[in-house]
XYZ file of C-alpha atoms in Angstrom:
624
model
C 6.809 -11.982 17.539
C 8.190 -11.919 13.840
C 8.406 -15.127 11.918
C 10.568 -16.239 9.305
C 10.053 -19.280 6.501
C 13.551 -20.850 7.116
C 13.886 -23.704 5.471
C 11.731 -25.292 2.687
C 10.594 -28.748 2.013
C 13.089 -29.254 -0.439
C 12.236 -32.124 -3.606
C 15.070 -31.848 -6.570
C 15.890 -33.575 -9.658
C 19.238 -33.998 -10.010
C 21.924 -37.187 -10.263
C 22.016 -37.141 -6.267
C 18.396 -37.184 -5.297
C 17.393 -39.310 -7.903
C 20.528 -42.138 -7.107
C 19.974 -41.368 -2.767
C 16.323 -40.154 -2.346
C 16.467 -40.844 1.270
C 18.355 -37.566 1.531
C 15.305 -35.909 1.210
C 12.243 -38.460 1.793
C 12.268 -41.871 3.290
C 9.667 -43.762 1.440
C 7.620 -47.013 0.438
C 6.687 -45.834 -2.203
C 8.395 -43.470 -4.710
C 8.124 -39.526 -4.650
C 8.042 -38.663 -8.197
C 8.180 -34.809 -9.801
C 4.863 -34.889 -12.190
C 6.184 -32.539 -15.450
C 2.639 -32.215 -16.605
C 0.872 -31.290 -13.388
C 4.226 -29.326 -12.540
C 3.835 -30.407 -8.903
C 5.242 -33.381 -6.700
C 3.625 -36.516 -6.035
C 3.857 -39.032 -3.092
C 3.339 -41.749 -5.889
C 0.842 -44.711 -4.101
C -0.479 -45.306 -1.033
C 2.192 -45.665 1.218
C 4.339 -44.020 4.341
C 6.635 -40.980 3.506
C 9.012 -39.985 6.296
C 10.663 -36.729 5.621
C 12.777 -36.998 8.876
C 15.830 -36.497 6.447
C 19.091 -34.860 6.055
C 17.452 -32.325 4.134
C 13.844 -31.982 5.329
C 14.071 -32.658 9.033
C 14.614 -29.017 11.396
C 17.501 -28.868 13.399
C 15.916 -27.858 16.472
C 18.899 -27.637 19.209
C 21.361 -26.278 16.875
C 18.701 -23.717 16.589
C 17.986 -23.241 19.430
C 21.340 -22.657 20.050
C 22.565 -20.252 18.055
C 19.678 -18.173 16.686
C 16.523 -16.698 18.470
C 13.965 -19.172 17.215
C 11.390 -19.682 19.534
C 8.499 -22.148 18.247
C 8.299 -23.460 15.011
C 5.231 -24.204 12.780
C 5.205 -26.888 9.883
C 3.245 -25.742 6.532
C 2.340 -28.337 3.985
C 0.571 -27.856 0.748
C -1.328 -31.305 0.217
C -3.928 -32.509 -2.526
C -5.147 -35.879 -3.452
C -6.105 -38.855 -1.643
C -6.801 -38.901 2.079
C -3.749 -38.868 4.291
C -2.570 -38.307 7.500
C 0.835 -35.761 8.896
C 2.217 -36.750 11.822
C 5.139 -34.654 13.495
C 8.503 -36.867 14.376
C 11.479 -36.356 16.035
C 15.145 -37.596 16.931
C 16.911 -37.356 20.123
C 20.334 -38.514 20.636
C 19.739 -42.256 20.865
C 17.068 -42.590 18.095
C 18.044 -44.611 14.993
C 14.786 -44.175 13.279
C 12.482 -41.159 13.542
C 9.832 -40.985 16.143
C 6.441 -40.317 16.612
C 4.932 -37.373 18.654
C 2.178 -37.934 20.430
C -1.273 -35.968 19.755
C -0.020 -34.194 16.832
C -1.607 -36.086 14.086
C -3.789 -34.601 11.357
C -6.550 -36.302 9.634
C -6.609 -34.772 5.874
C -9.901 -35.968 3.950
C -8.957 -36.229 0.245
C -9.994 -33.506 -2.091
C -9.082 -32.161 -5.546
C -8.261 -28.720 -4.650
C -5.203 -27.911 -2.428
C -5.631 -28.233 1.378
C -2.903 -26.388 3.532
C -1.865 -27.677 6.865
C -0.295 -25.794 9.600
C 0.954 -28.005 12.320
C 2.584 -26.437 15.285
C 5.396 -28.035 16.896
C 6.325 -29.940 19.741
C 9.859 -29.215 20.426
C 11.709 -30.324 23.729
C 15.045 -29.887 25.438
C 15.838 -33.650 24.287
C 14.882 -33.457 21.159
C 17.949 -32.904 18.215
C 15.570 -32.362 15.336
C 12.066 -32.725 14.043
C 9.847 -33.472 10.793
C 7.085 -35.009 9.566
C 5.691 -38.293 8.155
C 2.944 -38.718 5.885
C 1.000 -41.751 5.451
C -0.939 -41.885 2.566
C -4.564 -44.078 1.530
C -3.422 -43.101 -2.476
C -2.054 -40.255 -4.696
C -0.814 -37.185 -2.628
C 0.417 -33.974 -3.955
C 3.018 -31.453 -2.457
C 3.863 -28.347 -3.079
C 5.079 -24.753 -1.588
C 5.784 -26.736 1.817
C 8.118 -24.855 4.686
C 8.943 -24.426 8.299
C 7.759 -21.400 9.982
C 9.903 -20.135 13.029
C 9.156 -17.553 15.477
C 12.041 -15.962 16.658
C 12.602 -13.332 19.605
C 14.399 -10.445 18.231
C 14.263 -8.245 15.627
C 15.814 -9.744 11.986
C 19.240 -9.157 11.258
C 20.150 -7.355 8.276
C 22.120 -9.194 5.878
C 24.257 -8.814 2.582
C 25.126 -11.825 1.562
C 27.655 -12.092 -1.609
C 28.615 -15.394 -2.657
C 31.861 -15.872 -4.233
C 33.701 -18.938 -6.211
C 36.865 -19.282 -7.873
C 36.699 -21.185 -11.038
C 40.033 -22.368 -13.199
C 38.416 -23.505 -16.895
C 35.596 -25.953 -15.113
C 32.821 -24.273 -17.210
C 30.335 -27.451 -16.867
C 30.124 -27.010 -13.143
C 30.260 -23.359 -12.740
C 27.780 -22.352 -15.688
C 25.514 -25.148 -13.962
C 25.641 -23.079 -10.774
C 25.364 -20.133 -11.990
C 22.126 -21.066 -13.558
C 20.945 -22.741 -10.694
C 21.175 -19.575 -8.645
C 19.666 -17.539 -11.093
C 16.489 -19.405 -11.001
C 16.698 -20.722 -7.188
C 17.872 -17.376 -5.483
C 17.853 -14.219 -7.840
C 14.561 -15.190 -9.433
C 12.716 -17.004 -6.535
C 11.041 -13.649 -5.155
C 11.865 -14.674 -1.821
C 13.334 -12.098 0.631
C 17.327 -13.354 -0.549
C 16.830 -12.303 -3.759
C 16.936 -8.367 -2.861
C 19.833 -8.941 -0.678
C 22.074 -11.430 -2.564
C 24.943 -11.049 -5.193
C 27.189 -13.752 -6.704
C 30.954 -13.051 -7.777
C 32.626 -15.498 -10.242
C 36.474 -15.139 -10.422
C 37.663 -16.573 -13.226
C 41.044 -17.271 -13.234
C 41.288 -19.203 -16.403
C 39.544 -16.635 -17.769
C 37.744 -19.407 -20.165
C 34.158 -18.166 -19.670
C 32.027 -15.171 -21.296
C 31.933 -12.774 -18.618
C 29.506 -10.392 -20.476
C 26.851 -13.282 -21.705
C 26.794 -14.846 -17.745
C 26.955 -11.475 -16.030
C 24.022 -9.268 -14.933
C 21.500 -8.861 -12.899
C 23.348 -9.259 -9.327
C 25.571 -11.771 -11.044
C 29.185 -10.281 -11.566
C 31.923 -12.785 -13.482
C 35.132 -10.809 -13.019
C 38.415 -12.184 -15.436
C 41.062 -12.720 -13.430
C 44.718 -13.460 -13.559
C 45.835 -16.946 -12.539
C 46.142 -16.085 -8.704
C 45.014 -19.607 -7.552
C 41.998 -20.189 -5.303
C 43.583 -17.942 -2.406
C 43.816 -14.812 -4.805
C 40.141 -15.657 -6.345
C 38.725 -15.614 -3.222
C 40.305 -12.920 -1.765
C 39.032 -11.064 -5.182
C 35.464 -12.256 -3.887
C 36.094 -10.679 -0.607
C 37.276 -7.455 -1.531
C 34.226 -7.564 -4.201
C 32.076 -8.201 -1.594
C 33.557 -5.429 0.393
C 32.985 -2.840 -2.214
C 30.096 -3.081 -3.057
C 26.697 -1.128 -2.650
C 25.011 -1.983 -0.103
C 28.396 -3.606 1.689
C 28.109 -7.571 2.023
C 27.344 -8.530 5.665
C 29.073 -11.981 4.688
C 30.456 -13.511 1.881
C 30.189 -16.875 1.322
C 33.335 -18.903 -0.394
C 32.148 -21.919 -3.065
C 34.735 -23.836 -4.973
C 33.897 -24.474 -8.593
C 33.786 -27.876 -8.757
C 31.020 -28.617 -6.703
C 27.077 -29.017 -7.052
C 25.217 -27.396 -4.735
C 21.771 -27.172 -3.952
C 20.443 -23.468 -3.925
C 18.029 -24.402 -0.257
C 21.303 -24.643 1.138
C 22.537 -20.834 0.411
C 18.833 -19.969 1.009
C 18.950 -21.201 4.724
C 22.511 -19.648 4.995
C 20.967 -16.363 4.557
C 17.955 -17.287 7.042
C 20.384 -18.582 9.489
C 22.334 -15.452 9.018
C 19.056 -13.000 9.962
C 18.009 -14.874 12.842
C 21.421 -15.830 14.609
C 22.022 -14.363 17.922
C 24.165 -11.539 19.203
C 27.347 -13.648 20.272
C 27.036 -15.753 16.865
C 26.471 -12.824 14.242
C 30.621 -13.502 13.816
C 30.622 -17.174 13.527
C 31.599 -18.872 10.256
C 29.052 -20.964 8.942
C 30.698 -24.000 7.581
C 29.014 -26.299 4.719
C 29.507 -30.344 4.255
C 31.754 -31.653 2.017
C 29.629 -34.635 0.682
C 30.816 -37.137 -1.814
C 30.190 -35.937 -5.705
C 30.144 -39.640 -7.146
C 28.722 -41.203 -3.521
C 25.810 -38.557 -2.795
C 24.790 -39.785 0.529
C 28.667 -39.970 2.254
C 29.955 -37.162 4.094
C 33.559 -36.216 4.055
C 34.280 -33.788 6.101
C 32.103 -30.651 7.794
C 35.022 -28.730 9.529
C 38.404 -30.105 10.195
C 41.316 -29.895 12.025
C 45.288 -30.006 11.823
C 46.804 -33.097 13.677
C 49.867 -32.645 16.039
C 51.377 -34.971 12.925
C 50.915 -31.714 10.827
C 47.910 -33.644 8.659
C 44.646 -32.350 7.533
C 41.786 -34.515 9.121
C 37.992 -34.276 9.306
C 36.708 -33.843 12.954
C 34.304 -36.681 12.226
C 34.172 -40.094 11.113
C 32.624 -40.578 7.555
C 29.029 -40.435 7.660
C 26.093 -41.921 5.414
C 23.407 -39.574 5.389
C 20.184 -41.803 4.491
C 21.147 -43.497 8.002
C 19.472 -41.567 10.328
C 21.554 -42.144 13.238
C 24.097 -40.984 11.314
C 22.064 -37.256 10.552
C 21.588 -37.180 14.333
C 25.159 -38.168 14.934
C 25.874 -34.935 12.722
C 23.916 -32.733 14.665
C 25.110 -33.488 18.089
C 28.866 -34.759 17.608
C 31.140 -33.125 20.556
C 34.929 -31.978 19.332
C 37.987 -34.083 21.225
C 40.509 -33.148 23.094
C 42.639 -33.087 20.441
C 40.247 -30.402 18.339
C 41.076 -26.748 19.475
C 40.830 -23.166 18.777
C 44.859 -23.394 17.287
C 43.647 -26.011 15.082
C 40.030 -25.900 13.573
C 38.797 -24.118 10.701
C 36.536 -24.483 8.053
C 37.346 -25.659 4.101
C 36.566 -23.125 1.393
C 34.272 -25.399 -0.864
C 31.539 -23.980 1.451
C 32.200 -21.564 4.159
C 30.180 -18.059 4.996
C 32.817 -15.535 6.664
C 31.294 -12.502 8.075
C 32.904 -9.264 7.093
C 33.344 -7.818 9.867
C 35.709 -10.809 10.931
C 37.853 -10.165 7.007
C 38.310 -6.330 8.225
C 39.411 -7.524 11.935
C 41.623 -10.414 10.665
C 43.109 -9.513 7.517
C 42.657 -11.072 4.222
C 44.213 -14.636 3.106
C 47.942 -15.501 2.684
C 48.663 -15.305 -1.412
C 49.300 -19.525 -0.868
C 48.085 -19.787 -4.349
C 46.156 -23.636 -3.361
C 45.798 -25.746 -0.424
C 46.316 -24.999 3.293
C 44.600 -21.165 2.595
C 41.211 -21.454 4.147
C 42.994 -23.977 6.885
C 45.257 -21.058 7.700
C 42.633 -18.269 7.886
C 40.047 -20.748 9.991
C 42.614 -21.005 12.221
C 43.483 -17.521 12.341
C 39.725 -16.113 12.973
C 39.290 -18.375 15.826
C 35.543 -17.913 15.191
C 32.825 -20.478 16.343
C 32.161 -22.699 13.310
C 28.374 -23.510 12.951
C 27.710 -26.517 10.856
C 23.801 -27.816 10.576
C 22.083 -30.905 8.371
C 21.027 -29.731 4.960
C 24.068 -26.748 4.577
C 26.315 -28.731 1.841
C 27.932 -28.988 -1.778
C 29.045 -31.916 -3.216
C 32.604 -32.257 -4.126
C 34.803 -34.755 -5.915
C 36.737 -37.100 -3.487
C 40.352 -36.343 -2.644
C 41.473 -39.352 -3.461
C 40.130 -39.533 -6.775
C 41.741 -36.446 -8.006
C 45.441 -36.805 -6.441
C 47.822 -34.390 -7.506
C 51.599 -34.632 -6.541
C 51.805 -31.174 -7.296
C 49.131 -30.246 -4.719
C 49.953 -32.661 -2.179
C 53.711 -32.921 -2.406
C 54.647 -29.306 -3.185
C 51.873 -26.999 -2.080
C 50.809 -28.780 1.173
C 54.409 -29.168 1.996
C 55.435 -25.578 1.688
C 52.142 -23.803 2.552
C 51.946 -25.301 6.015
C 55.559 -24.376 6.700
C 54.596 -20.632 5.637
C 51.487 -20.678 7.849
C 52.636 -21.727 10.800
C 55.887 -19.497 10.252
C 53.887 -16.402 9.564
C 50.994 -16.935 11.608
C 51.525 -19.021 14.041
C 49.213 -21.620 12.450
C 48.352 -25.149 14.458
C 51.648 -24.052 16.818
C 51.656 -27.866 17.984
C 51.854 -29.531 14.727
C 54.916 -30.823 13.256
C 54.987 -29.975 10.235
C 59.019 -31.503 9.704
C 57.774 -34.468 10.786
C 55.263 -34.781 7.804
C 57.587 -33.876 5.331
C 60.069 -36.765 6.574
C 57.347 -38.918 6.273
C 56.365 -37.999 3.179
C 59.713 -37.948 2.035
C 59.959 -41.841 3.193
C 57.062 -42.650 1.538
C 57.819 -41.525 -1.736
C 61.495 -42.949 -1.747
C 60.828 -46.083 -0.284
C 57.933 -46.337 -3.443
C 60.542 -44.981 -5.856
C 58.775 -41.902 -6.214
C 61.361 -39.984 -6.762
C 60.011 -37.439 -8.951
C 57.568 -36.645 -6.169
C 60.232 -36.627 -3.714
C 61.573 -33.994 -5.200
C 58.773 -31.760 -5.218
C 58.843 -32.038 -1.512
C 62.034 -30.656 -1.246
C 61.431 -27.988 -4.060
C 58.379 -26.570 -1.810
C 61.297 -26.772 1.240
C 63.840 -25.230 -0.162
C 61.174 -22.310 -1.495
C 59.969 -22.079 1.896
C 63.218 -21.534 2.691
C 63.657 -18.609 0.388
C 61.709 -16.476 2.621
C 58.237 -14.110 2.782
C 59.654 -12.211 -0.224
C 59.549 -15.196 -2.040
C 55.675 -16.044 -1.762
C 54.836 -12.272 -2.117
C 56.299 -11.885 -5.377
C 53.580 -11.105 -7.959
C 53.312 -13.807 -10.217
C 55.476 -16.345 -7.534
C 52.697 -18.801 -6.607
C 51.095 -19.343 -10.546
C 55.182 -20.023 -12.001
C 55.886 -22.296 -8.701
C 52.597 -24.544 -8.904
C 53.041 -24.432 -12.878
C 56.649 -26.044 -12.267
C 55.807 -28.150 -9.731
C 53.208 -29.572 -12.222
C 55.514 -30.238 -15.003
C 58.052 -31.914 -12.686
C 55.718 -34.065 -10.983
C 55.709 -37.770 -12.384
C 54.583 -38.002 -15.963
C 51.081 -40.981 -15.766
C 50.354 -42.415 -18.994
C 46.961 -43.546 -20.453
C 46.358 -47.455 -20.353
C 47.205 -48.132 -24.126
C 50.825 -46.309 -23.658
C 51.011 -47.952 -20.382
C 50.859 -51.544 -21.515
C 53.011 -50.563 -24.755
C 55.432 -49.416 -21.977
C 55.367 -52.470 -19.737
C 55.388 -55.277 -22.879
C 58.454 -53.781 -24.289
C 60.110 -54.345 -20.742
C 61.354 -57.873 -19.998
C 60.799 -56.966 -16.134
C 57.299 -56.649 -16.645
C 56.171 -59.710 -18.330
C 52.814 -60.914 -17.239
C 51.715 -57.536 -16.309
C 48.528 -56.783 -17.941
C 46.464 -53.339 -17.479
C 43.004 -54.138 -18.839
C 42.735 -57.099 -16.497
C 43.981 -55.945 -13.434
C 41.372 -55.633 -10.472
C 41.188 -52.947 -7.882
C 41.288 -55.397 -5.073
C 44.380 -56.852 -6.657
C 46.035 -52.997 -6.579
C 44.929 -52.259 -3.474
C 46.367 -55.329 -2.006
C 49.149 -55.878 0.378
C 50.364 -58.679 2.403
C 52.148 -59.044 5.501
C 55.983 -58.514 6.837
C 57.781 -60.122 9.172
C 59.654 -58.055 12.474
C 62.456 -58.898 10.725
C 61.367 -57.783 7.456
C 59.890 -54.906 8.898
C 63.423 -53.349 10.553
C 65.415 -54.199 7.586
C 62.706 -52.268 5.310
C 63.347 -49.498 7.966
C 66.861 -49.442 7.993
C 67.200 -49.750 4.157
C 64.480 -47.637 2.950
C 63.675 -50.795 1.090
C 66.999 -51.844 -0.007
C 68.587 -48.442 -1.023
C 70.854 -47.606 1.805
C 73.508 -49.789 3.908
C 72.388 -52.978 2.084
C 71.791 -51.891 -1.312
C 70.382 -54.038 -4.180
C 68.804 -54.353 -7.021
C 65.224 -55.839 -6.193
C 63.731 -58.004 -8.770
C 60.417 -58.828 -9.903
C 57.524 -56.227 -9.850
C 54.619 -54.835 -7.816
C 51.301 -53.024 -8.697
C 50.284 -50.493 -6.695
C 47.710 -47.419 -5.947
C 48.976 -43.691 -7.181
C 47.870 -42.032 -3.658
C 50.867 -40.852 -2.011
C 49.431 -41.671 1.400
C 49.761 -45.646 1.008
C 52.060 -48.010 2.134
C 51.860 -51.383 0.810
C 54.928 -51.869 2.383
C 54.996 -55.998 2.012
C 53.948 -55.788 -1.579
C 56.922 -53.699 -2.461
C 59.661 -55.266 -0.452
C 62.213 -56.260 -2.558
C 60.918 -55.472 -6.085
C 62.851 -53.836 -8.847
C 60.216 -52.137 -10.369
C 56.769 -50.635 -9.221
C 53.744 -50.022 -11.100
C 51.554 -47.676 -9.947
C 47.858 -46.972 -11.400
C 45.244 -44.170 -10.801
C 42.243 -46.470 -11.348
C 39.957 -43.649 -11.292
C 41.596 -41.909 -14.222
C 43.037 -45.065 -15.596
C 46.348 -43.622 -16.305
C 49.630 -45.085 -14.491
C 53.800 -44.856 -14.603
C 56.403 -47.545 -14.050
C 59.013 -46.818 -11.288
C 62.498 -48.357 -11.481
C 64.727 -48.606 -8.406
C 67.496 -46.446 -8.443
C 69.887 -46.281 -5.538
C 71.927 -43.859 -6.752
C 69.002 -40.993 -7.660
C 68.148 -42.115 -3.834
C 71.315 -40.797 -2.200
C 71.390 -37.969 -4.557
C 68.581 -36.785 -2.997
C 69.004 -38.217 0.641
C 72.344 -35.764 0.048
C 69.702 -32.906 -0.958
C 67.768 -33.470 1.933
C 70.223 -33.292 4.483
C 71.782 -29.956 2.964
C 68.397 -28.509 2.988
C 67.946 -29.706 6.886
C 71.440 -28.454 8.115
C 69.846 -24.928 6.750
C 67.040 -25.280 8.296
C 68.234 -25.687 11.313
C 70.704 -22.998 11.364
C 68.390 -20.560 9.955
C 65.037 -21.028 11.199
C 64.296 -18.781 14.026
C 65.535 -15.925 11.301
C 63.037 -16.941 9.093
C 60.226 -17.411 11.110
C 60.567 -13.802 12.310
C 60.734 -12.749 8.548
C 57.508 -14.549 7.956
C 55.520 -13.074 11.240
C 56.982 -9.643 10.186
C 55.627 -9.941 6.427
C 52.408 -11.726 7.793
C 50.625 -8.033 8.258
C 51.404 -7.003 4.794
C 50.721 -10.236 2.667
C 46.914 -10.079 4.254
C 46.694 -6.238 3.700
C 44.044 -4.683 1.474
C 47.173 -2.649 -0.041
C 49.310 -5.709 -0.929
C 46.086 -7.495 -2.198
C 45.284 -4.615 -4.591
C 48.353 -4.555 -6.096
C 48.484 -8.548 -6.459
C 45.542 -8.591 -8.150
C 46.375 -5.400 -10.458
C 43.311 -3.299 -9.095
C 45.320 -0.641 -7.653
């Protein structure tokens, strides 16, 4: 029966681990990389649980989908005497638990002792690990799990590509990291691995970070759509041909294990899975142990939204929660996919399916989910950690790209057929009017109105970089805190208002309405329609366009609202007449909707073959 090491015992040094070590070892004591002995070191006597996110084996999920049929544990231990004992989690277990008869008395000695511990695995059990308890010092080193799996090994290519737009910190950082984790490890990846950098910005020096199965390719500004269908068609062409390519953002951190057991999980899947996407975690850059989002899904309200409720992963009901959560109802085939920060596509699905739409940003890797209708396979320990939505909010991104994008998928591929995606863009539009955000109003009818132009539109070369580029320079100007409070103590309005005392509670704040507040807020859009007036006085509130403090800015005359995170912010003045000027927009641009929608959406589905075509792609990106 062959056997495969799958997954390692994984220690690192890095901001994450050393802020949430729980992620990888639940201790008493701490678990501390020794430079001079160049090994790790369970510190004191104590109890290490390594039931974790990262070192616990996902047992059903592997059971599941790949061939795995036992599993061994291998530990590399020197030092004081101490004792393994195997643990395990089934679906009601908030702490790990012990299995019976399978501890192991090691004596203490100098030199390094290996144990191999079979394990006990069980239909009931969701994953297993291992728990050391400790009488002093313990090393640990070269530890893994062993599995025994039925069938032969797949063979694998795996390329992974990322798109990266002048964010050298984070890509050079990765790049190193998989030099020295993957591509120098000796392990069996390492002859069957490549990584692609696209480099749209074209910032970084391709020849200096290139070689040795590491390819950075300057690229034109085609967006994160174009850069990873670049990546794709790399992966496609080259010798041997990728097996799967797996898509990275830029401005993540990841942890090489995780593309390691990617490629294990990839050789050992079965038959009916070898075409599944296997989807990564989103976990929180700035929060390491909160989860975001593993897969999502489009809402009938035509919103992106994680199929699970934020997790913390130190909390091990929450790392069993991950393993064993069951989709809704509401979570279908016409509405799942997998984000792009961290997704493995097999190739054989890109030839079947067609490449990407040329979106430029945001809604592409929604759209193409959606489109594969594959099985997503998500498992503990397969992540990156990304910077939080809401602390990077662009109006340009959110107001124009989402806006338009979603109208072309589900015009041109039938994308999430049940979500309404004219009822988010009234929303949105209400939202931004009713905060005086008019500037950002705007760009939601700029990405309608281009919709509205047509396929030919989107699949001009060039199109998507000038559209995001103008969106950008007419979304609403934010100012630093210095120009800020200059701003606000020259207006009379704005007396009292100061930006270096301010709290976040105090901008996140809002208070109630009345019914009667409520429906004339409603009917008024907040006092610039039917009964129009001037407001007076002023409110402070967040940048996100997604919130409503609808009882803080009843009434007012002027709004300020402040990115905390970036500490930048912009005063808003009411202005009824810019409101009906582009209420009177807005209706012009619905009336043509309505009478010419079913002529565009059969435009878009008949374009839809050739924007994902190899052809079109290969003249977009000039390699034809």
């Amino acid at each position: 029966m062959p056997s495969i090491q799958f997954a390692n015992v994984l220690l690192e040094t890095n901001p994450r681990s050393v802020s949430f070590p729980s992620l990888y070892c639940e201790s008493d004591q701490p678990v501390v990389f020794d430079a001079q002995l160049g090994d790790w070191v369970m510190y004191a006597q104590g109890v290490y649980d390594f039931t974790t996110y990262f070192n616990a084996l996902s047992v059903s999920k592997l059971r599941t989908y790949t061939s795995m049929r036992s599993a061994m544990l291998h530990l590399e231990l020197k030092g004081a005497a101490c004792t393994v004992q195997q643990t395990m989690g089934d679906a009601l277990a908030h702490e790990s638990l012990l299995v019976e008869g399978t501890d192991v008395t090691v004596p203490a000695s100098d030199d390094w002792q290996v144990v191999d511990l079979p394990l006990v695995i069980t239909d009931t059990m969701v994953l297993v690990g291992f728990k050391i308890v400790t009488e002093g010092q313990v090393a640990i080193r070269n530890s893994h799990y062993v599995l025994d799996v039925a069938d032969d090994f797949n063979e694998v290519e795996l390329a992974v590509a990322t798109t990266t737009f002048k964010k050298e910190s984070f890509i050079i950082n990765n790049i190193g990291l998989v030099r020295s984790h993957i591509i120098e490890s000796g392990d069996d990846i390492a002859k069957h691995f490549h990584m692609y950098v696209i480099d749209n910005g074209r910032t970084l020096d391709a020849m200096a970070l290139s070689g040795d199965r590491i390819e950075v390719i300057p690229n034109e500004n085609v967006g994160g759509a174009g850069g990873f269908t670049r990546g794709m068609i790399a992966a496609m062409r080259q010798k041997p041909k990728a097996t799967n390519v797996l898509l990275m953002d830029d401005d993540v951190a990841v942890s090489p294990e995780s593309i390691k057991r990617t490629y294990n999980l990839l050789r050992i899947l079965k038959p009916q899975y070898r075409e599944a996407m296997i989807s990564g975690a989103m976990l929180n850059y700035e929060v390491g142990e909160d989860q975001w989002e593993d897969t999502g899904f489009m809402t009938k309200d035509g919103i992106f939204a994680p199929c699970k409720p934020p997790l913390r992963l130190t909390q091990f009901e929450d790392i069993i929660f991950n393993e064993i959560h069951e989709m809704t109802k509401e979570i279908t085939p016409d509405n799942h996919y997998a984000a792009w920060w961290y997704c493995c596509i097999p190739i054989s699905v890109i030839e079947r399916n067609g490449l990407p739409l040329p979106l430029f940003v945001r809604c592409d890797d929604a759209e193409y989910g959606i489109r594969c209708k594959t099985d997503f396979i998500t498992m503990n320990g397969l992540c990156v950690w990304h910077m939080s939505f809401h602390k990077r909010y662009n109006p340009a991104v959110e107001r124009y790209q989402t806006t338009r994008n979603t109208m072309i998928a589900q015009a041109a591929a039938g994308m999430a057929p049940h979500a309404d995606f004219m009822h988010e863009l009234h929303r949105n539009m209400q939202l931004e009017l009713k905060k005086f955000g008019y500037d950002n109003a705007e760009l939601c009818l700029d990405a309608f109105e281009d919709f509205l132009k047509g396929p030919k539109f989107i699949g001009t070369k060039g199109q998507a970089e000038k559209s995001f580029m103008a969106a950008n320079r007419n979304k609403e100007t934010l100012h630093d805190l210095d120009e800020l409070q200059r701003m606000a103590d020259e207006d009379p309005d704005l007396a009292g208002f100061d930006a270096y005392t301010i709290t976040r509670q105090l901008i996140d704040a809002d208070k109630p309405r009345s019914r009667s507040e409520r429906i004339q807020d409603f009917v008024t859009d907040n006092g610039q329609r039917i009964l129009k007036n001037e407001g007076e006085g002023y409110a402070v509130i967040p940048l996100l366009g997604w919130v409503y403090p609808a009882g803080v800015i009843r009434g007012k005359k002027k709004l300020i609202v402040i990115d905390w995170y970036n500490r930048k912010g912009a005063i808003r003045t009411k202005d009824p007449n810019r409101y009906a000027r582009i209420m009177k927009r807005y209706q012009r641009d619905l009336k043509y909707y309505k009478a010419n929608i079913n002529r565009l959406r059969e435009e878009y589905a008949q374009a839809f073959p050739k924007l994902t075509s190899l052809q079109f792609w290969e003249h977009y990106l000039d390699l034809d």
